[in-house]
Coordinates of C-alpha atoms in Angstrom, one line a residue:
X141 CA 48.0 60.6 124.4
X142 CA 50.3 62.9 126.4
X143 CA 52.6 61.5 129.1
X144 CA 54.7 63.2 131.6
X145 CA 57.7 61.3 133.0
X146 CA 59.3 62.5 136.2
X147 CA 62.4 60.6 136.9
X148 CA 65.6 61.9 138.5
X149 CA 67.8 59.1 137.0
X150 CA 68.5 60.1 133.4
X151 CA 69.7 56.5 132.6
X152 CA 66.3 55.2 133.4
X153 CA 64.3 58.1 132.0
X154 CA 65.9 57.9 128.5
X155 CA 64.9 54.4 127.5
X156 CA 61.4 55.0 129.0
X157 CA 60.8 58.1 127.1
X158 CA 62.2 56.6 123.8
X159 CA 60.0 53.5 124.3
X160 CA 56.8 55.5 124.9
X161 CA 57.6 57.8 122.0
X162 CA 58.1 54.8 119.7
X163 CA 54.6 53.6 120.8
X164 CA 53.1 56.9 119.6
X165 CA 52.8 58.8 122.9
X166 CA 53.7 62.4 123.2
X167 CA 56.2 62.5 126.1
X168 CA 57.6 65.3 128.2
X169 CA 60.2 64.5 130.8
X170 CA 61.4 66.3 134.0
X171 CA 64.3 65.2 136.1
X172 CA 63.3 67.0 139.3
X173 CA 60.1 66.6 141.4
X174 CA 59.5 70.4 141.7
X175 CA 59.8 70.8 137.9
X176 CA 57.5 67.8 137.4
X177 CA 55.0 69.3 139.7
X178 CA 55.1 72.6 138.0
X179 CA 54.7 71.0 134.5
X180 CA 51.9 68.9 135.7
X181 CA 49.9 71.9 136.8
X182 CA 50.7 74.0 133.6
X183 CA 49.9 71.4 131.0
X184 CA 47.3 68.7 130.6
X185 CA 48.5 65.1 130.7
X186 CA 46.6 61.8 130.3
X187 CA 49.2 59.9 132.3
X188 CA 52.0 60.8 134.7
X189 CA 54.8 58.3 135.3
X190 CA 56.2 59.5 138.6
X191 CA 59.3 58.2 140.3
X192 CA 59.0 58.3 144.0
X193 CA 61.0 56.6 146.7
X194 CA 58.2 54.0 146.9
X195 CA 59.1 52.6 143.4
X196 CA 62.3 51.2 144.8
X197 CA 60.2 49.1 147.1
X198 CA 58.6 46.0 145.7
X199 CA 56.8 44.3 148.5
X200 CA 53.1 43.9 148.7
X201 CA 52.7 46.5 151.5
X202 CA 54.7 49.0 149.5
X203 CA 52.5 48.5 146.4
X204 CA 49.4 48.8 148.6
X205 CA 50.7 52.1 150.1
X206 CA 51.4 53.5 146.6
X207 CA 47.9 52.6 145.5
X208 CA 46.3 53.9 148.7
X209 CA 48.1 57.2 148.1
X210 CA 46.1 57.7 144.9
X211 CA 48.2 56.1 142.2
X212 CA 46.2 54.6 139.3
X213 CA 48.9 51.9 139.0
X214 CA 52.2 51.0 140.7
X215 CA 55.3 49.7 139.0
X216 CA 58.5 48.8 140.7
X217 CA 62.1 49.3 139.4
X218 CA 63.5 47.8 137.4
X219 CA 60.7 47.6 135.0
X220 CA 61.0 46.4 131.5
X221 CA 60.1 48.3 128.3
X222 CA 57.8 45.5 127.4
X223 CA 55.8 46.0 130.7
X224 CA 55.6 49.7 130.2
X225 CA 54.4 49.2 126.6
X226 CA 51.8 46.7 127.5
X227 CA 50.5 48.8 130.3
X228 CA 50.4 51.9 128.2
X229 CA 48.6 50.2 125.3
X230 CA 46.2 48.8 127.8
X231 CA 45.6 52.2 129.3
X232 CA 45.0 53.6 125.8
X233 CA 42.4 50.9 125.2
X234 CA 40.7 51.3 128.6
X235 CA 40.4 55.1 128.2
X236 CA 38.4 54.9 124.9

């Protein structure tokens, strides 16, 4: 499964990319939204983990807005590697 991570904070992107890679995902990372948009149109991805301002908000209305905007899931910062792993493995199982 191929994953694109778009995260401007390299301190957060690094562990996320390493964790997903350790779980067997092929991971590309971009540190800028424009570069992430370009990469997402040039290559095929099964999952895109996209950091938007909304991920800093963790209230129920914020999550609803993210999902209403078309997101398949909505995670808030600071998320744990365990949560990412469990969700990614669940996605892999659901997409079979």
